PDB file of C-alpha atoms in Angstrom:
ATOM      1  CA  MET A   1     123.956  55.625  90.562  1.00 48.00           C
ATOM      2  CA  SER A   2     121.249  58.220  90.725  1.00 46.00           C
ATOM      3  CA  ASP A   3     121.738  61.504  88.949  1.00 48.00           C
ATOM      4  CA  LEU A   4     122.168  64.172  91.651  1.00 43.00           C
ATOM      5  CA  ARG A   5     121.179  67.665  90.545  1.00 46.00           C
ATOM      6  CA  VAL A   6     121.686  70.928  92.362  1.00 41.00           C
ATOM      7  CA  PRO A   7     118.498  72.996  92.478  1.00 47.00           C
ATOM      8  CA  ASN A   8     118.519  76.401  90.846  1.00 48.00           C
ATOM      9  CA  SER A   9     117.995  78.147  94.212  1.00 42.00           C
ATOM     10  CA  ALA A  10     121.227  76.685  95.580  1.00 44.00           C
ATOM     11  CA  SER A  11     123.271  77.501  92.517  1.00 46.00           C
ATOM     12  CA  GLY A  12     121.944  81.036  92.274  1.00 50.00           C
ATOM     13  CA  GLN A  13     120.445  80.344  88.827  1.00 53.00           C
ATOM     14  CA  GLY A  14     116.952  81.563  88.064  1.00 53.00           C
ATOM     15  CA  PRO A  15     114.604  80.642  85.214  1.00 54.00           C
ATOM     16  CA  GLY A  16     116.365  80.408  81.872  1.00 56.00           C
ATOM     17  CA  GLY A  17     119.774  80.157  83.509  1.00 58.00           C
ATOM     18  CA  ARG A  18     119.723  83.806  84.691  1.00 61.00           C
ATOM     19  CA  ARG A  19     121.915  84.407  87.715  1.00 64.00           C
ATOM     20  CA  ARG A  20     119.709  85.642  90.544  1.00 62.00           C
ATOM     21  CA  SER A  21     120.587  88.652  92.684  1.00 61.00           C
ATOM     22  CA  TRP A  22     121.433  88.444  96.364  1.00 57.00           C
ATOM     23  CA  ALA A  23     118.080  90.045  97.254  1.00 59.00           C
ATOM     24  CA  GLU A  24     116.174  87.387  95.275  1.00 60.00           C
ATOM     25  CA  LEU A  25     118.073  84.561  96.966  1.00 57.00           C
ATOM     26  CA  LEU A  26     117.360  86.001 100.423  1.00 56.00           C
ATOM     27  CA  ALA A  27     113.711  86.534  99.568  1.00 60.00           C
ATOM     28  CA  GLY A  28     113.326  82.909  98.448  1.00 59.00           C
ATOM     29  CA  ARG A  29     115.000  81.638 101.596  1.00 57.00           C
ATOM     30  CA  LEU A  30     112.806  83.725 103.864  1.00 53.00           C
ATOM     31  CA  LYS A  31     109.655  82.344 102.245  1.00 55.00           C
ATOM     32  CA  ARG A  32     110.682  78.807 103.243  1.00 55.00           C
ATOM     33  CA  GLN A  33     111.330  79.726 106.879  1.00 56.00           C
ATOM     34  CA  LYS A  34     108.967  80.549 109.709  1.00 58.00           C
ATOM     35  CA  TYR A  35     109.431  83.953 111.286  1.00 57.00           C
ATOM     36  CA  ASN A  36     111.751  83.892 114.286  1.00 61.00           C
ATOM     37  CA  PRO A  37     112.215  87.256 116.057  1.00 65.00           C
ATOM     38  CA  GLU A  38     115.605  86.321 117.524  1.00 67.00           C
ATOM     39  CA  ARG A  39     116.909  85.057 114.195  1.00 59.00           C
ATOM     40  CA  ALA A  40     115.510  88.120 112.417  1.00 56.00           C
ATOM     41  CA  GLN A  41     117.383  90.418 114.793  1.00 59.00           C
ATOM     42  CA  LYS A  42     120.625  88.470 114.239  1.00 60.00           C
ATOM     43  CA  LEU A  43     120.191  88.759 110.483  1.00 53.00           C
ATOM     44  CA  LYS A  44     119.536  92.467 110.838  1.00 53.00           C
ATOM     45  CA  ASP A  45     122.662  92.933 112.965  1.00 56.00           C
ATOM     46  CA  SER A  46     124.707  90.967 110.433  1.00 54.00           C
ATOM     47  CA  ALA A  47     123.361  93.109 107.611  1.00 51.00           C
ATOM     48  CA  VAL A  48     124.329  96.285 109.492  1.00 49.00           C
ATOM     49  CA  ARG A  49     127.856  94.935 110.092  1.00 56.00           C
ATOM     50  CA  LEU A  50     128.167  94.072 106.392  1.00 50.00           C
ATOM     51  CA  LEU A  51     126.985  97.528 105.441  1.00 50.00           C
ATOM     52  CA  ARG A  52     129.441  99.277 107.764  1.00 51.00           C
ATOM     53  CA  SER A  53     132.397  97.137 106.707  1.00 52.00           C
ATOM     54  CA  HIS A  54     131.819  97.579 102.973  1.00 47.00           C
ATOM     55  CA  GLN A  55     134.279 100.127 101.584  1.00 45.00           C
ATOM     56  CA  ASP A  56     132.221 101.028  98.503  1.00 51.00           C
ATOM     57  CA  LEU A  57     128.600 101.547  99.521  1.00 50.00           C
ATOM     58  CA  ASN A  58     127.415 102.310  95.996  1.00 52.00           C
ATOM     59  CA  ALA A  59     129.006  99.079  94.732  1.00 50.00           C
ATOM     60  CA  LEU A  60     127.239  97.118  97.473  1.00 47.00           C
ATOM     61  CA  LEU A  61     123.878  98.635  96.591  1.00 47.00           C
ATOM     62  CA  LEU A  62     124.531  97.917  92.919  1.00 45.00           C
ATOM     63  CA  GLU A  63     125.335  94.304  93.821  1.00 44.00           C
ATOM     64  CA  VAL A  64     122.070  93.973  95.726  1.00 45.00           C
ATOM     65  CA  GLU A  65     119.717  95.683  93.323  1.00 47.00           C
ATOM     66  CA  GLY A  66     121.404  95.766  89.930  1.00 46.00           C
ATOM     67  CA  PRO A  67     122.032  98.699  87.555  1.00 44.00           C
ATOM     68  CA  PRO A  68     118.926 100.754  88.541  1.00 42.00           C
ATOM     69  CA  CYS A  69     120.538 101.341  91.932  1.00 41.00           C
ATOM     70  CA  LYS A  70     122.818 103.891  90.281  1.00 41.00           C
ATOM     71  CA  GLN A  71     119.955 106.314  90.855  1.00 43.00           C
ATOM     72  CA  LEU A  72     120.858 106.347  94.558  1.00 49.00           C
ATOM     73  CA  SER A  73     124.165 108.128  93.934  1.00 54.00           C
ATOM     74  CA  LEU A  74     124.255 111.537  95.607  1.00 59.00           C
ATOM     75  CA  SER A  75     126.810 112.930  93.148  1.00 61.00           C
ATOM     76  CA  LYS A  76     124.167 114.424  90.867  1.00 58.00           C
ATOM     77  CA  LEU A  77     122.369 115.999  93.805  1.00 58.00           C
ATOM     78  CA  ILE A  78     125.450 117.722  95.219  1.00 60.00           C
ATOM     79  CA  ASP A  79     126.703 118.775  91.788  1.00 59.00           C
ATOM     80  CA  CYS A  80     123.417 120.233  90.535  1.00 53.00           C
ATOM     81  CA  ASP A  81     122.916 123.954  90.077  1.00 53.00           C
ATOM     82  CA  GLY A  82     119.160 123.639  89.793  1.00 48.00           C
ATOM     83  CA  SER A  83     116.403 125.385  91.640  1.00 48.00           C
ATOM     84  CA  GLU A  84     115.370 124.752  95.233  1.00 56.00           C
ATOM     85  CA  ALA A  85     112.263 122.955  93.958  1.00 46.00           C
ATOM     86  CA  TYR A  86     114.440 120.616  91.912  1.00 44.00           C
ATOM     87  CA  ALA A  87     116.696 119.923  94.906  1.00 55.00           C
ATOM     88  CA  ASN A  88     113.674 119.182  97.107  1.00 61.00           C
ATOM     89  CA  HIS A  89     112.278 116.804  94.476  1.00 59.00           C
ATOM     90  CA  SER A  90     115.656 115.046  94.228  1.00 75.00           C
ATOM     91  CA  SER A  91     115.917 114.730  98.019  1.00 80.00           C
ATOM     92  CA  SER A  92     112.436 113.221  98.171  1.00 83.00           C
ATOM     93  CA  PHE A  93     113.233 110.781  95.371  1.00 82.00           C
ATOM     94  CA  ILE A  94     116.543 109.644  96.866  1.00 83.00           C
ATOM     95  CA  GLY A  95     114.975 109.396 100.322  1.00 84.00           C
ATOM     96  CA  SER A  96     112.267 107.111  98.960  1.00 85.00           C
ATOM     97  CA  ALA A  97     114.868 105.005  97.152  1.00 85.00           C
ATOM     98  CA  LEU A  98     116.903 104.730 100.373  1.00 86.00           C
ATOM     99  CA  GLN A  99     113.865 103.423 102.223  1.00 88.00           C
ATOM    100  CA  ASP A 100     113.336 100.777  99.532  1.00 87.00           C
ATOM    101  CA  GLN A 101     116.964  99.700  99.640  1.00 85.00           C
ATOM    102  CA  ALA A 102     117.042  99.586 103.445  1.00 84.00           C
ATOM    103  CA  SER A 103     113.994  97.320 103.353  1.00 85.00           C
ATOM    104  CA  ARG A 104     115.684  95.004 100.838  1.00 83.00           C
ATOM    105  CA  LEU A 105     118.898  94.885 102.843  1.00 80.00           C
ATOM    106  CA  GLY A 106     117.098  94.427 106.150  1.00 83.00           C
ATOM    107  CA  VAL A 107     118.849  97.365 107.815  1.00 86.00           C
ATOM    108  CA  PRO A 108     117.522 100.587 109.384  1.00 89.00           C
ATOM    109  CA  VAL A 109     117.192 103.335 106.792  1.00 92.00           C
ATOM    110  CA  GLY A 110     119.010 105.715 109.167  1.00 93.00           C
ATOM    111  CA  VAL A 111     122.120 103.518 109.103  1.00 91.00           C
ATOM    112  CA  LEU A 112     122.037 103.203 105.320  1.00 90.00           C
ATOM    113  CA  SER A 113     121.547 106.924 104.708  1.00 92.00           C
ATOM    114  CA  ALA A 114     124.227 107.847 107.261  1.00 93.00           C
ATOM    115  CA  GLY A 115     126.744 105.647 105.459  1.00 91.00           C
ATOM    116  CA  MET A 116     125.854 107.120 102.083  1.00 90.00           C
ATOM    117  CA  VAL A 117     126.076 110.734 103.283  1.00 93.00           C
ATOM    118  CA  ALA A 118     129.397 110.041 105.047  1.00 93.00           C
ATOM    119  CA  SER A 119     130.766 108.491 101.856  1.00 91.00           C
ATOM    120  CA  SER A 120     129.733 111.602  99.924  1.00 91.00           C
ATOM    121  CA  VAL A 121     131.364 113.824 102.565  1.00 94.00           C
ATOM    122  CA  GLY A 122     134.587 111.913 101.964  1.00 92.00           C
ATOM    123  CA  GLN A 123     134.320 112.618  98.235  1.00 90.00           C
ATOM    124  CA  VAL A 124     133.770 116.327  98.885  1.00 92.00           C
ATOM    125  CA  CYS A 125     136.870 116.441 101.135  1.00 91.00           C
ATOM    126  CA  THR A 126     139.141 114.914  98.505  1.00 85.00           C
ATOM    127  CA  THR A 127     141.999 117.299  97.698  1.00 71.00           C
ATOM    128  CA  PRO A 128     144.986 116.964  95.337  1.00 65.00           C
ATOM    129  CA  ALA A 129     148.064 115.549  97.053  1.00 55.00           C
ATOM    130  CA  GLU A 130     150.206 118.538  96.033  1.00 52.00           C
ATOM    131  CA  THR A 131     148.049 120.994  97.983  1.00 60.00           C
ATOM    132  CA  GLY A 132     149.440 119.738 101.290  1.00 61.00           C
ATOM    133  CA  ARG A 133     147.506 119.587 104.554  1.00 69.00           C
ATOM    134  CA  LEU A 134     144.455 121.843 104.538  1.00 83.00           C
ATOM    135  CA  VAL A 135     141.505 122.392 106.848  1.00 92.00           C
ATOM    136  CA  LEU A 136     139.436 124.753 104.684  1.00 92.00           C
ATOM    137  CA  LEU A 137     137.224 123.963 101.721  1.00 93.00           C
ATOM    138  CA  THR A 138     137.546 125.479  98.276  1.00 91.00           C
ATOM    139  CA  VAL A 139     134.634 127.469  96.841  1.00 91.00           C
ATOM    140  CA  GLU A 140     133.572 124.459  94.760  1.00 92.00           C
ATOM    141  CA  GLN A 141     133.825 122.056  97.701  1.00 93.00           C
ATOM    142  CA  ARG A 142     131.801 124.419  99.894  1.00 94.00           C
ATOM    143  CA  LYS A 143     129.093 124.572  97.259  1.00 92.00           C
ATOM    144  CA  LYS A 144     128.884 120.768  97.047  1.00 92.00           C
ATOM    145  CA  LEU A 145     128.866 120.395 100.811  1.00 94.00           C
ATOM    146  CA  SER A 146     125.994 122.870 101.096  1.00 93.00           C
ATOM    147  CA  SER A 147     123.821 120.742  98.790  1.00 90.00           C
ATOM    148  CA  LEU A 148     124.794 117.580 100.653  1.00 92.00           C
ATOM    149  CA  LEU A 149     123.956 119.044 104.047  1.00 94.00           C
ATOM    150  CA  GLU A 150     120.567 120.203 102.771  1.00 92.00           C
ATOM    151  CA  PHE A 151     119.862 116.589 101.868  1.00 92.00           C
ATOM    152  CA  ALA A 152     121.074 115.437 105.303  1.00 94.00           C
ATOM    153  CA  GLN A 153     118.699 117.927 106.931  1.00 94.00           C
ATOM    154  CA  TYR A 154     115.867 116.488 104.831  1.00 93.00           C
ATOM    155  CA  LEU A 155     116.737 113.007 106.103  1.00 94.00           C
ATOM    156  CA  LEU A 156     116.858 114.247 109.701  1.00 95.00           C
ATOM    157  CA  ALA A 157     113.495 115.972 109.364  1.00 95.00           C
ATOM    158  CA  HIS A 158     111.955 112.713 108.122  1.00 94.00           C
ATOM    159  CA  SER A 159     113.617 110.487 110.781  1.00 95.00           C
ATOM    160  CA  MET A 160     115.752 108.756 108.147  1.00 94.00           C
ATOM    161  CA  PHE A 161     119.218 109.578 109.485  1.00 96.00           C
ATOM    162  CA  SER A 162     121.249 108.070 112.331  1.00 96.00           C
ATOM    163  CA  ARG A 163     123.575 110.654 113.868  1.00 96.00           C
ATOM    164  CA  LEU A 164     125.586 108.047 115.756  1.00 95.00           C
ATOM    165  CA  SER A 165     126.133 105.886 112.663  1.00 94.00           C
ATOM    166  CA  PHE A 166     127.093 109.010 110.707  1.00 96.00           C
ATOM    167  CA  CYS A 167     129.707 109.964 113.310  1.00 96.00           C
ATOM    168  CA  GLN A 168     131.149 106.460 113.288  1.00 94.00           C
ATOM    169  CA  GLU A 169     131.378 106.498 109.499  1.00 94.00           C
ATOM    170  CA  LEU A 170     133.070 109.898 109.489  1.00 95.00           C
ATOM    171  CA  TRP A 171     135.853 108.683 111.764  1.00 95.00           C
ATOM    172  CA  LYS A 172     136.662 106.009 109.194  1.00 92.00           C
ATOM    173  CA  ILE A 173     137.753 108.830 106.863  1.00 92.00           C
ATOM    174  CA  GLN A 174     139.312 111.055 109.526  1.00 91.00           C
ATOM    175  CA  ASN A 175     142.617 111.343 107.643  1.00 90.00           C
ATOM    176  CA  SER A 176     140.839 113.174 104.826  1.00 91.00           C
ATOM    177  CA  LEU A 177     138.105 114.821 106.893  1.00 94.00           C
ATOM    178  CA  LEU A 178     138.486 118.617 106.723  1.00 95.00           C
ATOM    179  CA  LEU A 179     137.954 120.665 109.863  1.00 96.00           C
ATOM    180  CA  GLU A 180     135.676 123.109 108.057  1.00 96.00           C
ATOM    181  CA  VAL A 181     133.333 120.219 107.233  1.00 97.00           C
ATOM    182  CA  VAL A 182     133.152 119.328 110.933  1.00 97.00           C
ATOM    183  CA  TRP A 183     132.370 122.968 111.709  1.00 97.00           C
ATOM    184  CA  HIS A 184     129.570 123.125 109.104  1.00 97.00           C
ATOM    185  CA  LEU A 185     128.068 119.905 110.466  1.00 97.00           C
ATOM    186  CA  HIS A 186     127.997 121.534 113.909  1.00 96.00           C
ATOM    187  CA  VAL A 187     126.669 124.939 112.814  1.00 95.00           C
ATOM    188  CA  GLN A 188     123.920 123.486 110.607  1.00 95.00           C
ATOM    189  CA  GLY A 189     122.747 121.045 113.261  1.00 95.00           C
ATOM    190  CA  ILE A 190     123.584 117.770 111.509  1.00 96.00           C
ATOM    191  CA  VAL A 191     125.824 116.574 114.354  1.00 96.00           C
ATOM    192  CA  SER A 192     127.322 118.791 117.046  1.00 93.00           C
ATOM    193  CA  LEU A 193     131.053 118.998 117.587  1.00 92.00           C
ATOM    194  CA  GLN A 194     130.565 117.476 121.020  1.00 89.00           C
ATOM    195  CA  GLU A 195     128.523 114.609 119.602  1.00 93.00           C
ATOM    196  CA  LEU A 196     131.132 113.884 116.930  1.00 95.00           C
ATOM    197  CA  LEU A 197     134.115 114.043 119.262  1.00 92.00           C
ATOM    198  CA  GLU A 198     132.481 111.904 121.932  1.00 92.00           C
ATOM    199  CA  SER A 199     131.588 109.213 119.376  1.00 94.00           C
ATOM    200  CA  HIS A 200     135.266 108.434 118.807  1.00 93.00           C
ATOM    201  CA  PRO A 201     136.347 105.329 120.767  1.00 89.00           C
ATOM    202  CA  ASN A 202     139.763 106.794 121.647  1.00 92.00           C
ATOM    203  CA  MET A 203     139.775 110.183 123.364  1.00 90.00           C
ATOM    204  CA  HIS A 204     143.558 110.494 123.121  1.00 92.00           C
ATOM    205  CA  ALA A 205     143.462 109.895 119.373  1.00 94.00           C
ATOM    206  CA  VAL A 206     140.637 112.358 118.781  1.00 95.00           C
ATOM    207  CA  GLY A 207     142.470 114.958 120.873  1.00 94.00           C
ATOM    208  CA  ALA A 208     145.558 114.514 118.701  1.00 95.00           C
ATOM    209  CA  TRP A 209     143.443 114.817 115.547  1.00 96.00           C
ATOM    210  CA  LEU A 210     141.754 118.020 116.721  1.00 96.00           C
ATOM    211  CA  PHE A 211     145.047 119.534 117.890  1.00 96.00           C
ATOM    212  CA  ARG A 212     146.716 118.941 114.492  1.00 95.00           C
ATOM    213  CA  ASN A 213     143.777 120.483 112.650  1.00 96.00           C
ATOM    214  CA  LEU A 214     143.556 123.504 114.950  1.00 96.00           C
ATOM    215  CA  CYS A 215     147.277 124.153 114.478  1.00 95.00           C
ATOM    216  CA  CYS A 216     146.797 124.024 110.730  1.00 93.00           C
ATOM    217  CA  LEU A 217     143.789 126.359 111.017  1.00 94.00           C
ATOM    218  CA  CYS A 218     145.828 128.885 113.021  1.00 93.00           C
ATOM    219  CA  GLU A 219     148.652 128.732 110.504  1.00 89.00           C
ATOM    220  CA  GLN A 220     146.279 129.345 107.599  1.00 88.00           C
ATOM    221  CA  ILE A 221     144.737 132.322 109.409  1.00 89.00           C
ATOM    222  CA  GLU A 222     148.145 133.896 109.978  1.00 86.00           C
ATOM    223  CA  THR A 223     149.179 133.437 106.339  1.00 80.00           C
ATOM    224  CA  SER A 224     146.204 135.553 105.194  1.00 69.00           C
ATOM    225  CA  CYS A 225     144.420 132.730 103.408  1.00 68.00           C
ATOM    226  CA  GLN A 226     141.641 133.402 100.914  1.00 77.00           C
ATOM    227  CA  HIS A 227     138.866 132.537 103.371  1.00 83.00           C
ATOM    228  CA  ALA A 228     140.388 134.051 106.507  1.00 85.00           C
ATOM    229  CA  ASP A 229     137.002 135.329 107.701  1.00 89.00           C
ATOM    230  CA  VAL A 230     135.591 131.779 107.704  1.00 92.00           C
ATOM    231  CA  ALA A 231     138.726 130.491 109.418  1.00 92.00           C
ATOM    232  CA  ARG A 232     138.533 133.100 112.209  1.00 92.00           C
ATOM    233  CA  THR A 233     134.874 132.334 112.803  1.00 94.00           C
ATOM    234  CA  MET A 234     135.709 128.641 113.024  1.00 95.00           C
ATOM    235  CA  LEU A 235     138.484 129.260 115.545  1.00 94.00           C
ATOM    236  CA  SER A 236     136.232 131.485 117.652  1.00 92.00           C
ATOM    237  CA  ASP A 237     133.499 128.828 117.673  1.00 93.00           C
ATOM    238  CA  PHE A 238     135.935 126.099 118.692  1.00 93.00           C
ATOM    239  CA  VAL A 239     137.284 128.201 121.564  1.00 90.00           C
ATOM    240  CA  GLN A 240     133.741 128.966 122.670  1.00 89.00           C
ATOM    241  CA  MET A 241     132.874 125.269 122.552  1.00 87.00           C
ATOM    242  CA  PHE A 242     135.931 124.447 124.661  1.00 87.00           C
ATOM    243  CA  VAL A 243     134.917 126.960 127.319  1.00 82.00           C
ATOM    244  CA  LEU A 244     131.201 126.163 127.411  1.00 81.00           C
ATOM    245  CA  ARG A 245     131.478 122.379 127.167  1.00 74.00           C
ATOM    246  CA  GLY A 246     134.875 121.612 128.609  1.00 69.00           C
ATOM    247  CA  PHE A 247     134.647 123.363 131.969  1.00 71.00           C
ATOM    248  CA  GLN A 248     131.002 123.056 132.961  1.00 65.00           C
ATOM    249  CA  LYS A 249     130.585 121.041 136.127  1.00 63.00           C
ATOM    250  CA  ASN A 250     126.816 120.832 136.028  1.00 52.00           C
ATOM    251  CA  SER A 251     125.250 120.625 132.614  1.00 48.00           C
ATOM    252  CA  ASP A 252     121.644 120.180 131.609  1.00 48.00           C
ATOM    253  CA  LEU A 253     122.722 119.273 128.100  1.00 46.00           C
ATOM    254  CA  ARG A 254     121.433 116.028 126.735  1.00 50.00           C
ATOM    255  CA  ARG A 255     124.316 113.664 126.126  1.00 50.00           C
ATOM    256  CA  THR A 256     124.364 110.606 123.928  1.00 49.00           C
ATOM    257  CA  VAL A 257     127.399 109.093 125.676  1.00 46.00           C
ATOM    258  CA  GLU A 258     129.263 109.430 128.980  1.00 51.00           C
ATOM    259  CA  PRO A 259     129.467 113.109 130.013  1.00 54.00           C
ATOM    260  CA  GLU A 260     133.157 112.879 130.987  1.00 70.00           C
ATOM    261  CA  LYS A 261     134.402 112.535 127.434  1.00 85.00           C
ATOM    262  CA  MET A 262     134.128 116.120 126.190  1.00 87.00           C
ATOM    263  CA  PRO A 263     136.161 117.615 129.061  1.00 88.00           C
ATOM    264  CA  GLN A 264     138.796 114.940 128.432  1.00 88.00           C
ATOM    265  CA  VAL A 265     139.153 116.029 124.821  1.00 91.00           C
ATOM    266  CA  VAL A 266     139.254 119.718 125.759  1.00 91.00           C
ATOM    267  CA  VAL A 267     141.933 119.238 128.416  1.00 90.00           C
ATOM    268  CA  ASP A 268     143.962 117.038 126.071  1.00 92.00           C
ATOM    269  CA  VAL A 269     143.909 119.651 123.280  1.00 94.00           C
ATOM    270  CA  LEU A 270     144.712 122.554 125.623  1.00 91.00           C
ATOM    271  CA  GLN A 271     147.611 120.632 127.169  1.00 92.00           C
ATOM    272  CA  ARG A 272     148.985 119.885 123.717  1.00 95.00           C
ATOM    273  CA  MET A 273     148.704 123.562 122.782  1.00 93.00           C
ATOM    274  CA  LEU A 274     150.490 124.629 125.962  1.00 93.00           C
ATOM    275  CA  ILE A 275     153.323 122.143 125.481  1.00 95.00           C
ATOM    276  CA  PHE A 276     153.581 123.171 121.821  1.00 94.00           C
ATOM    277  CA  ALA A 277     153.911 126.844 122.813  1.00 92.00           C
ATOM    278  CA  LEU A 278     156.448 126.166 125.584  1.00 94.00           C
ATOM    279  CA  ASP A 279     158.562 124.020 123.267  1.00 93.00           C
ATOM    280  CA  ALA A 280     158.483 126.783 120.662  1.00 90.00           C
ATOM    281  CA  LEU A 281     159.518 129.365 123.269  1.00 88.00           C
ATOM    282  CA  ALA A 282     162.357 127.163 124.519  1.00 90.00           C
ATOM    283  CA  ALA A 283     163.574 126.529 120.978  1.00 89.00           C
ATOM    284  CA  GLY A 284     163.496 130.225 120.113  1.00 87.00           C
ATOM    285  CA  VAL A 285     161.650 129.748 116.844  1.00 83.00           C
ATOM    286  CA  GLN A 286     161.804 132.401 114.132  1.00 84.00           C
ATOM    287  CA  GLU A 287     159.064 134.995 114.207  1.00 82.00           C
ATOM    288  CA  GLU A 288     157.735 134.182 110.743  1.00 80.00           C
ATOM    289  CA  SER A 289     157.941 130.414 111.108  1.00 87.00           C
ATOM    290  CA  SER A 290     154.789 128.312 110.913  1.00 87.00           C
ATOM    291  CA  THR A 291     155.190 127.348 114.585  1.00 90.00           C
ATOM    292  CA  HIS A 292     155.377 130.984 115.693  1.00 88.00           C
ATOM    293  CA  LYS A 293     152.332 131.873 113.574  1.00 87.00           C
ATOM    294  CA  THR A 294     150.330 129.029 115.096  1.00 90.00           C
ATOM    295  CA  VAL A 295     151.176 130.002 118.674  1.00 90.00           C
ATOM    296  CA  ARG A 296     150.520 133.700 118.014  1.00 90.00           C
ATOM    297  CA  CYS A 297     147.130 132.989 116.462  1.00 90.00           C
ATOM    298  CA  TRP A 298     146.037 130.677 119.286  1.00 90.00           C
ATOM    299  CA  TYR A 299     147.139 132.845 122.209  1.00 85.00           C
ATOM    300  CA  VAL A 300     146.708 136.307 120.667  1.00 77.00           C
ATOM    301  CA  PRO A 301     143.684 135.950 118.367  1.00 66.00           C
ATOM    302  CA  GLU A 302     142.780 138.880 116.121  1.00 63.00           C
ATOM    303  CA  GLY A 303     139.729 140.671 117.515  1.00 54.00           C
ATOM    304  CA  GLY A 304     140.258 139.303 121.010  1.00 52.00           C
ATOM    305  CA  LEU A 305     138.781 136.317 122.782  1.00 49.00           C
ATOM    306  CA  PRO A 306     135.089 135.362 122.606  1.00 48.00           C
ATOM    307  CA  GLU A 307     132.868 137.002 125.244  1.00 49.00           C
ATOM    308  CA  CYS A 308     132.121 133.596 126.754  1.00 46.00           C
ATOM    309  CA  THR A 309     135.698 133.411 128.088  1.00 44.00           C
ATOM    310  CA  ALA A 310     135.347 136.486 130.279  1.00 43.00           C
ATOM    311  CA  GLY A 311     134.332 134.586 133.398  1.00 41.00           C
ATOM    312  CA  PHE A 312     137.244 132.189 133.080  1.00 39.00           C
ATOM    313  CA  LEU A 313     140.030 134.760 132.841  1.00 40.00           C
ATOM    314  CA  PRO A 314     141.724 136.460 135.809  1.00 39.00           C
ATOM    315  CA  ASN A 315     140.880 140.107 136.521  1.00 39.00           C
TER     316      ASN A 315
END
C-alpha cells in the first residue's frame, strides 16, 4: 500500500512544522486559482458576513494577523491625554493599519472600521450594573467618546467609514447604547439621528427603544442630575428633530432608505408618550413619582418649547 501523505498546505503546517495563519492559507489558495470576478465577489460577501457575525472583532483580527494586530486596538487612542498632534498621528497610524487588515481580510475598509468603532462605542457605554438605567455619560465616558468620535471623523474624511454598517453594528448593542452617545453622533455629523433610526429593521422596536430612553432622560432632568444642561439640550434637539423630520410632507433631504420610516418612528414615540401620560392621569400618580416627573418634563419643558414648534401649535 502506498504511503499517503497530507501536504503541508492542507494541514495548515508551514516550513519547519509552523502552523500557518488563516491569511497565509488564503493567500496560497488564491495563487493556485485563476481570477474569477463572480467568485471573488462571493468570497468578499462571505468575509463581510464573517466580520459582522464575529462578536470579538479584535480577537478575529488577532487570529488573522497574529500578535502585531494588537496595535489596531482603539483603547489607547480613546484613553490618551496627549496633544492634538499625537492624536492625529495615532489616527493616521490606525487608519493605515485598518486599510492593511481590510485588504488581508478581503472586505471594504469602511465595513471593518465601522465595526471597530462600534465595538469601541459599546465599551465606552459600559456602566456598572448597580447604577441602574442611565442615558447620560459620565465625565470620563464623555472624554473617551470625544476622542473616539474624532477618530471616526478622520475615517469619514478619508472615505474609510461606512455609515450604514456602523448603524447596523450599533443596533447590535442597543441594550447598552446610551442616548447621549446617539445625540453626540448626530451633533458631530458621524451619523444623523434620522439615519440611525431608519437603519433599524423594525420600526416598532426602535420606537419602543427611543420612547424608553426619552422617558429616562426626562426623569433624569427632573431629578436635577449633574449634567442637566446637557440633558435639556438633548431633549430640545430630539423634539426639534421630531417636528422637522416627522411632519414634513415634502422634503428635499437626501435619504438613504425609504422616506416613510422617520415619520413612522415619530408617530410611534408620540403615541406612546400620549398613552403614557393618559394612563398616569387616570391612575392619579403621586406628584413626585418618576412617572409624574417624566410627563411633566415632556409636556411642560423648562424654558418652553423649541422655536421650530411654533407653526405646529394652535394659536
